[in-house]
């Protein structure tokens, strides 16, 4: 059956919305219980000797390293090929402080994390804004700097190539961790705690912010995510965990030497994350197991091990580029978002959300009708010698739809980018409700109450529709890492508020039925509506739309016009760039015409048609 | 003064190697937006291929064609062989992954890099190999005062510069070069304008590795000892040179390579050899902080 015929559609929606979640959940819970039982019983299984217990310990080390890099690479998409450096810093911190000052190993566990994370903060904060490839090469460089430094034995601290010997064991007072079995349980208990923490983070506003950045950095910033802050946060948390792994490794091996922290080590950790699937915790476990156990099984081919490994990597990327166990967020439904006490029936939740607050709630402070909401004063924006926007004045009044029109290349989108903080103008001011917002970053501007859409749709393609819209309320929420880690009551309440707001907006644009579908799977017209829903979800005063009707058919355009008119009645103010004259004439209250960076006219829509300057700009001068 | 001059020549020599390898990186990056991690290992493979041509049959090539004739055979043989290896690499490891996105492409490149370097180890062994002394041109000339330069170094530098000039001419001054640059700027538009993507890919993946092989053989001749993972440090520094000059910018890669070689050699001569790589990477980080587009600059702007 064609899913797009009227009969097929409900089926498709049913498939997308209420899926076979309960059965699936039971199955995966069963698997999880089995896995935990296996992990607990492992040292006592008949064929497991102390050698294989140690192998399982090293799987644990790599799981920890994989999880730590997963935060940086999997969640945020930052290429870090020098992760071994932070692992090394954890290990060396432990070794040096223990052997020189006899600091207890257990106390060094958080200290190693702190120093590794602090070091990461120092070295990455000047370069965190760099594009992926630059960051990749810089992290390789950091990896080498740390390794060579350890090798060169500065101040006789690192003991050069031989490394530091005599690192002690973790001592809990009552008992010390010494035997392989004890170390095995020690690391897996830590892993369990880390995983619980990570899942809580993944399913919080912090984790979502990371994912937004990975999906589209500019859209994330424009949706209210402080990109720089969240990137650094991921780097610090990820590297701190690597420091923990370094501490445990050092106390187990009792020796720390530079040969353990080579580029190859960073590559292995990188591969673990990729092998399992980005952002996938089960994938991580599997990846680490493969990386550690396979070489043990094929020990007699030791010298060909890496040869095979290299070939396998290429083959893997050719045949299964997404990893073995990729994270499937569209299957989890709303309950997968990790908010407690959510009703099983998602439609019932929508009703609750709609009751909780009326849709028409544009901002808290309402300016008087016809007051100037947005004003640009003498904005000039240059690219090299090209003046894209020239001393531009624009006024947008409360409760009106203001249209900005002009030929292609007139500078309209550039002006929008100046208003929303993506570009900073060379001169001139942007005033919003009388406040100067010219130099603010985009994530601050949306918090002030200006939300936008993009000319070429910029959604978060591999996230679900509801997750896309949940980025809107992000800028008004404030709970960070610790509340998310421990599910504080306030954090849970805030998460629920975010979800409710997103549900309302998704419902408002008519996409509620697609809530658990990945944004990239929506047809073009619906993607545009989703982008508007995302902007609305930040409860803006002013909505800036860049060519909302482009690519829509006549019927969709008509629906859009009705929808925008309704928004104005609900109290929103709208500024839009538009090429479709029917839309401009049909809904706008005021039209500003731009050509070659200059404002050439500003008038009521009906007068614009006869303005000679406008005719000239569009049709050329009459000879 | 003597030390300074010597280090300048040394820096220039190693700088030409970095520049030659860097050009290959830059070309591939320009077209595919991929850091071709395997490129450094193709450099090593080229070095080993040249070595094999010189030792095979008890140095047959050298005894038949003379020392310089042997060098020519080794260089051309390695360039041809590695050019073909480059094409093979693209076919097997990159072409099928191209659509899957950038991350899989990077991992595939890492895998290829690990495969090639360990393949070299499997074939030629894990220990250092030495270019045969009988095949290495000897002799030196007095440059000025009592400052001597070996003829080999002089030839290395001259050949490298000649080749760089040739590539510069092809990329910047010919119609084909314009097509390569167009492809680097915007693949889609270039394809729509009738430029054959595959043809550009073939060029890039043949010429880049061949230049690397040339550097590999000359590095072997100059420093004698080669090892299977030689390409890792050369590759990393060459890529640093690429960034120094401005990523995707071929003249920038040449300039970056020479500058990096000079800085490294001067640091090594005047300060410390053990810390020279730390110095190189710190330079890289500083460059990225103060001038992230590199010395010459790149022309990539994201459309919002």
PDB file of N, CA and C in Angstrom, chain A residues 390-446:
ATOM      1  N   UNK A 390      24.287  48.245   3.907  1.00  0.00           N
ATOM      2  CA  UNK A 390      24.846  49.585   3.955  1.00  0.00           C
ATOM      3  C   UNK A 390      23.956  50.538   4.744  1.00  0.00           C
ATOM      4  N   UNK A 391      24.418  50.951   5.915  1.00  0.00           N
ATOM      5  CA  UNK A 391      23.729  51.929   6.757  1.00  0.00           C
ATOM      6  C   UNK A 391      22.226  51.703   6.784  1.00  0.00           C
ATOM      7  N   UNK A 392      21.881  50.507   7.179  1.00  0.00           N
ATOM      8  CA  UNK A 392      20.492  50.081   7.058  1.00  0.00           C
ATOM      9  C   UNK A 392      19.696  50.382   8.329  1.00  0.00           C
ATOM     10  N   UNK A 393      18.568  51.013   8.136  1.00  0.00           N
ATOM     11  CA  UNK A 393      17.631  51.255   9.231  1.00  0.00           C
ATOM     12  C   UNK A 393      16.396  50.398   9.015  1.00  0.00           C
ATOM     13  N   UNK A 394      15.983  49.742  10.075  1.00  0.00           N
ATOM     14  CA  UNK A 394      14.781  48.917   9.960  1.00  0.00           C
ATOM     15  C   UNK A 394      14.016  49.028  11.273  1.00  0.00           C
ATOM     16  N   UNK A 395      12.695  49.146  11.159  1.00  0.00           N
ATOM     17  CA  UNK A 395      11.883  49.169  12.382  1.00  0.00           C
ATOM     18  C   UNK A 395      10.829  48.074  12.284  1.00  0.00           C
ATOM     19  N   UNK A 396      10.684  47.318  13.358  1.00  0.00           N
ATOM     20  CA  UNK A 396       9.640  46.309  13.407  1.00  0.00           C
ATOM     21  C   UNK A 396       8.745  46.630  14.589  1.00  0.00           C
ATOM     22  N   UNK A 397       7.444  46.726  14.289  1.00  0.00           N
ATOM     23  CA  UNK A 397       6.505  47.117  15.346  1.00  0.00           C
ATOM     24  C   UNK A 397       5.763  45.920  15.897  1.00  0.00           C
ATOM     25  N   UNK A 398       5.443  46.039  17.164  1.00  0.00           N
ATOM     26  CA  UNK A 398       4.735  44.999  17.908  1.00  0.00           C
ATOM     27  C   UNK A 398       3.423  44.599  17.216  1.00  0.00           C
ATOM     28  N   UNK A 399       3.219  43.289  17.130  1.00  0.00           N
ATOM     29  CA  UNK A 399       1.949  42.801  16.617  1.00  0.00           C
ATOM     30  C   UNK A 399       1.790  42.948  15.120  1.00  0.00           C
ATOM     31  N   UNK A 400       2.861  43.240  14.425  1.00  0.00           N
ATOM     32  CA  UNK A 400       2.776  43.389  12.973  1.00  0.00           C
ATOM     33  C   UNK A 400       3.608  42.328  12.280  1.00  0.00           C
ATOM     34  N   UNK A 401       3.310  42.129  11.001  1.00  0.00           N
ATOM     35  CA  UNK A 401       4.189  41.328  10.172  1.00  0.00           C
ATOM     36  C   UNK A 401       4.929  42.302   9.264  1.00  0.00           C
ATOM     37  N   UNK A 402       6.243  42.336   9.433  1.00  0.00           N
ATOM     38  CA  UNK A 402       7.054  43.212   8.599  1.00  0.00           C
ATOM     39  C   UNK A 402       7.770  42.336   7.570  1.00  0.00           C
ATOM     40  N   UNK A 403       7.648  42.710   6.301  1.00  0.00           N
ATOM     41  CA  UNK A 403       8.302  41.918   5.261  1.00  0.00           C
ATOM     42  C   UNK A 403       9.515  42.667   4.752  1.00  0.00           C
ATOM     43  N   UNK A 404      10.597  41.927   4.556  1.00  0.00           N
ATOM     44  CA  UNK A 404      11.799  42.499   3.964  1.00  0.00           C
ATOM     45  C   UNK A 404      11.943  41.851   2.593  1.00  0.00           C
ATOM     46  N   UNK A 405      11.859  42.666   1.545  1.00  0.00           N
ATOM     47  CA  UNK A 405      11.958  42.093   0.211  1.00  0.00           C
ATOM     48  C   UNK A 405      13.097  42.759  -0.535  1.00  0.00           C
ATOM     49  N   UNK A 406      13.421  42.170  -1.680  1.00  0.00           N
ATOM     50  CA  UNK A 406      14.494  42.717  -2.482  1.00  0.00           C
ATOM     51  C   UNK A 406      15.034  41.637  -3.402  1.00  0.00           C
ATOM     52  N   UNK A 407      15.735  42.064  -4.461  1.00  0.00           N
ATOM     53  CA  UNK A 407      16.263  41.083  -5.412  1.00  0.00           C
ATOM     54  C   UNK A 407      17.287  40.170  -4.734  1.00  0.00           C
ATOM     55  N   UNK A 408      17.622  39.061  -5.392  1.00  0.00           N
ATOM     56  CA  UNK A 408      18.630  38.157  -4.859  1.00  0.00           C
ATOM     57  C   UNK A 408      19.940  38.902  -4.663  1.00  0.00           C
ATOM     58  N   UNK A 409      20.604  38.632  -3.553  1.00  0.00           N
ATOM     59  CA  UNK A 409      21.894  39.265  -3.308  1.00  0.00           C
ATOM     60  C   UNK A 409      21.770  40.672  -2.767  1.00  0.00           C
ATOM     61  N   UNK A 410      20.572  41.056  -2.357  1.00  0.00           N
ATOM     62  CA  UNK A 410      20.391  42.420  -1.860  1.00  0.00           C
ATOM     63  C   UNK A 410      20.992  42.601  -0.468  1.00  0.00           C
ATOM     64  N   UNK A 411      21.182  41.475   0.250  1.00  0.00           N
ATOM     65  CA  UNK A 411      21.758  41.575   1.598  1.00  0.00           C
ATOM     66  C   UNK A 411      20.751  41.274   2.697  1.00  0.00           C
ATOM     67  N   UNK A 412      19.606  40.699   2.310  1.00  0.00           N
ATOM     68  CA  UNK A 412      18.548  40.475   3.292  1.00  0.00           C
ATOM     69  C   UNK A 412      18.964  39.458   4.351  1.00  0.00           C
ATOM     70  N   UNK A 413      19.465  38.316   3.878  1.00  0.00           N
ATOM     71  CA  UNK A 413      19.854  37.272   4.833  1.00  0.00           C
ATOM     72  C   UNK A 413      21.020  37.739   5.692  1.00  0.00           C
ATOM     73  N   UNK A 414      21.923  38.517   5.078  1.00  0.00           N
ATOM     74  CA  UNK A 414      23.036  39.060   5.862  1.00  0.00           C
ATOM     75  C   UNK A 414      22.513  39.923   6.995  1.00  0.00           C
ATOM     76  N   UNK A 415      21.502  40.741   6.701  1.00  0.00           N
ATOM     77  CA  UNK A 415      20.918  41.583   7.741  1.00  0.00           C
ATOM     78  C   UNK A 415      20.325  40.721   8.849  1.00  0.00           C
ATOM     79  N   UNK A 416      19.632  39.650   8.470  1.00  0.00           N
ATOM     80  CA  UNK A 416      19.080  38.730   9.467  1.00  0.00           C
ATOM     81  C   UNK A 416      20.194  38.152  10.331  1.00  0.00           C
ATOM     82  N   UNK A 417      21.293  37.788   9.673  1.00  0.00           N
ATOM     83  CA  UNK A 417      22.404  37.213  10.428  1.00  0.00           C
ATOM     84  C   UNK A 417      23.029  38.233  11.372  1.00  0.00           C
ATOM     85  N   UNK A 418      22.973  39.483  10.992  1.00  0.00           N
ATOM     86  CA  UNK A 418      23.471  40.537  11.897  1.00  0.00           C
ATOM     87  C   UNK A 418      22.522  40.671  13.085  1.00  0.00           C
ATOM     88  N   UNK A 419      21.225  40.692  12.797  1.00  0.00           N
ATOM     89  CA  UNK A 419      20.250  40.862  13.883  1.00  0.00           C
ATOM     90  C   UNK A 419      20.354  39.727  14.887  1.00  0.00           C
ATOM     91  N   UNK A 420      20.530  38.492  14.377  1.00  0.00           N
ATOM     92  CA  UNK A 420      20.533  37.335  15.283  1.00  0.00           C
ATOM     93  C   UNK A 420      21.922  37.012  15.807  1.00  0.00           C
ATOM     94  N   UNK A 421      22.895  37.866  15.523  1.00  0.00           N
ATOM     95  CA  UNK A 421      24.197  37.717  16.174  1.00  0.00           C
ATOM     96  C   UNK A 421      25.161  36.762  15.506  1.00  0.00           C
ATOM     97  N   UNK A 422      24.773  36.201  14.362  1.00  0.00           N
ATOM     98  CA  UNK A 422      25.691  35.282  13.678  1.00  0.00           C
ATOM     99  C   UNK A 422      26.838  36.069  13.058  1.00  0.00           C
ATOM    100  N   UNK A 423      26.536  37.243  12.527  1.00  0.00           N
ATOM    101  CA  UNK A 423      27.593  38.176  12.130  1.00  0.00           C
ATOM    102  C   UNK A 423      27.571  39.366  13.084  1.00  0.00           C
ATOM    103  N   UNK A 424      28.762  39.938  13.268  1.00  0.00           N
ATOM    104  CA  UNK A 424      28.795  41.190  14.011  1.00  0.00           C
ATOM    105  C   UNK A 424      29.059  42.314  13.019  1.00  0.00           C
ATOM    106  N   UNK A 425      28.233  43.355  13.032  1.00  0.00           N
ATOM    107  CA  UNK A 425      28.346  44.397  12.005  1.00  0.00           C
ATOM    108  C   UNK A 425      29.577  45.264  12.212  1.00  0.00           C
ATOM    109  N   UNK A 426      30.022  45.897  11.132  1.00  0.00           N
ATOM    110  CA  UNK A 426      31.167  46.797  11.257  1.00  0.00           C
ATOM    111  C   UNK A 426      30.784  48.094  11.943  1.00  0.00           C
ATOM    112  N   UNK A 427      29.580  48.535  11.662  1.00  0.00           N
ATOM    113  CA  UNK A 427      29.104  49.696  12.408  1.00  0.00           C
ATOM    114  C   UNK A 427      27.588  49.621  12.484  1.00  0.00           C
ATOM    115  N   UNK A 428      27.040  50.426  13.376  1.00  0.00           N
ATOM    116  CA  UNK A 428      25.596  50.432  13.537  1.00  0.00           C
ATOM    117  C   UNK A 428      25.176  49.657  14.764  1.00  0.00           C
ATOM    118  N   UNK A 429      23.902  49.740  15.084  1.00  0.00           N
ATOM    119  CA  UNK A 429      23.385  49.144  16.307  1.00  0.00           C
ATOM    120  C   UNK A 429      22.130  48.340  16.014  1.00  0.00           C
ATOM    121  N   UNK A 430      21.939  47.283  16.796  1.00  0.00           N
ATOM    122  CA  UNK A 430      20.677  46.565  16.780  1.00  0.00           C
ATOM    123  C   UNK A 430      20.042  46.758  18.154  1.00  0.00           C
ATOM    124  N   UNK A 431      18.838  47.315  18.170  1.00  0.00           N
ATOM    125  CA  UNK A 431      18.141  47.511  19.435  1.00  0.00           C
ATOM    126  C   UNK A 431      16.928  46.601  19.478  1.00  0.00           C
ATOM    127  N   UNK A 432      16.781  45.877  20.594  1.00  0.00           N
ATOM    128  CA  UNK A 432      15.616  45.019  20.760  1.00  0.00           C
ATOM    129  C   UNK A 432      14.929  45.440  22.051  1.00  0.00           C
ATOM    130  N   UNK A 433      13.687  45.872  21.956  1.00  0.00           N
ATOM    131  CA  UNK A 433      12.946  46.442  23.066  1.00  0.00           C
ATOM    132  C   UNK A 433      13.791  47.522  23.749  1.00  0.00           C
ATOM    133  N   UNK A 434      14.444  48.307  22.934  1.00  0.00           N
ATOM    134  CA  UNK A 434      15.223  49.410  23.453  1.00  0.00           C
ATOM    135  C   UNK A 434      16.609  49.041  23.960  1.00  0.00           C
ATOM    136  N   UNK A 435      16.915  47.757  23.989  1.00  0.00           N
ATOM    137  CA  UNK A 435      18.194  47.321  24.542  1.00  0.00           C
ATOM    138  C   UNK A 435      19.177  47.029  23.411  1.00  0.00           C
ATOM    139  N   UNK A 436      20.423  47.463  23.578  1.00  0.00           N
ATOM    140  CA  UNK A 436      21.434  47.252  22.548  1.00  0.00           C
ATOM    141  C   UNK A 436      21.891  45.785  22.575  1.00  0.00           C
ATOM    142  N   UNK A 437      21.645  45.069  21.501  1.00  0.00           N
ATOM    143  CA  UNK A 437      22.038  43.653  21.464  1.00  0.00           C
ATOM    144  C   UNK A 437      23.062  43.404  20.369  1.00  0.00           C
ATOM    145  N   UNK A 438      23.714  44.447  19.892  1.00  0.00           N
ATOM    146  CA  UNK A 438      24.565  44.339  18.713  1.00  0.00           C
ATOM    147  C   UNK A 438      25.663  43.288  18.849  1.00  0.00           C
ATOM    148  N   UNK A 439      26.341  43.250  19.970  1.00  0.00           N
ATOM    149  CA  UNK A 439      27.516  42.379  20.063  1.00  0.00           C
ATOM    150  C   UNK A 439      27.211  41.054  20.749  1.00  0.00           C
ATOM    151  N   UNK A 440      25.968  40.783  21.039  1.00  0.00           N
ATOM    152  CA  UNK A 440      25.651  39.539  21.732  1.00  0.00           C
ATOM    153  C   UNK A 440      25.792  38.349  20.806  1.00  0.00           C
ATOM    154  N   UNK A 441      26.101  37.196  21.399  1.00  0.00           N
ATOM    155  CA  UNK A 441      26.170  35.972  20.610  1.00  0.00           C
ATOM    156  C   UNK A 441      24.746  35.459  20.366  1.00  0.00           C
ATOM    157  N   UNK A 442      24.581  34.644  19.318  1.00  0.00           N
ATOM    158  CA  UNK A 442      23.233  34.169  18.976  1.00  0.00           C
ATOM    159  C   UNK A 442      22.489  33.518  20.128  1.00  0.00           C
ATOM    160  N   UNK A 443      23.179  32.728  20.969  1.00  0.00           N
ATOM    161  CA  UNK A 443      22.435  32.035  22.026  1.00  0.00           C
ATOM    162  C   UNK A 443      21.918  33.006  23.079  1.00  0.00           C
ATOM    163  N   UNK A 444      22.529  34.187  23.182  1.00  0.00           N
ATOM    164  CA  UNK A 444      22.018  35.178  24.118  1.00  0.00           C
ATOM    165  C   UNK A 444      20.842  35.936  23.499  1.00  0.00           C
ATOM    166  N   UNK A 445      20.917  36.104  22.190  1.00  0.00           N
ATOM    167  CA  UNK A 445      19.863  36.863  21.523  1.00  0.00           C
ATOM    168  C   UNK A 445      18.534  36.112  21.558  1.00  0.00           C
ATOM    169  N   UNK A 446      18.605  34.794  21.370  1.00  0.00           N
ATOM    170  CA  UNK A 446      17.343  34.039  21.416  1.00  0.00           C
ATOM    171  C   UNK A 446      16.784  34.081  22.831  1.00  0.00           C
TER     172      UNK A 446
END
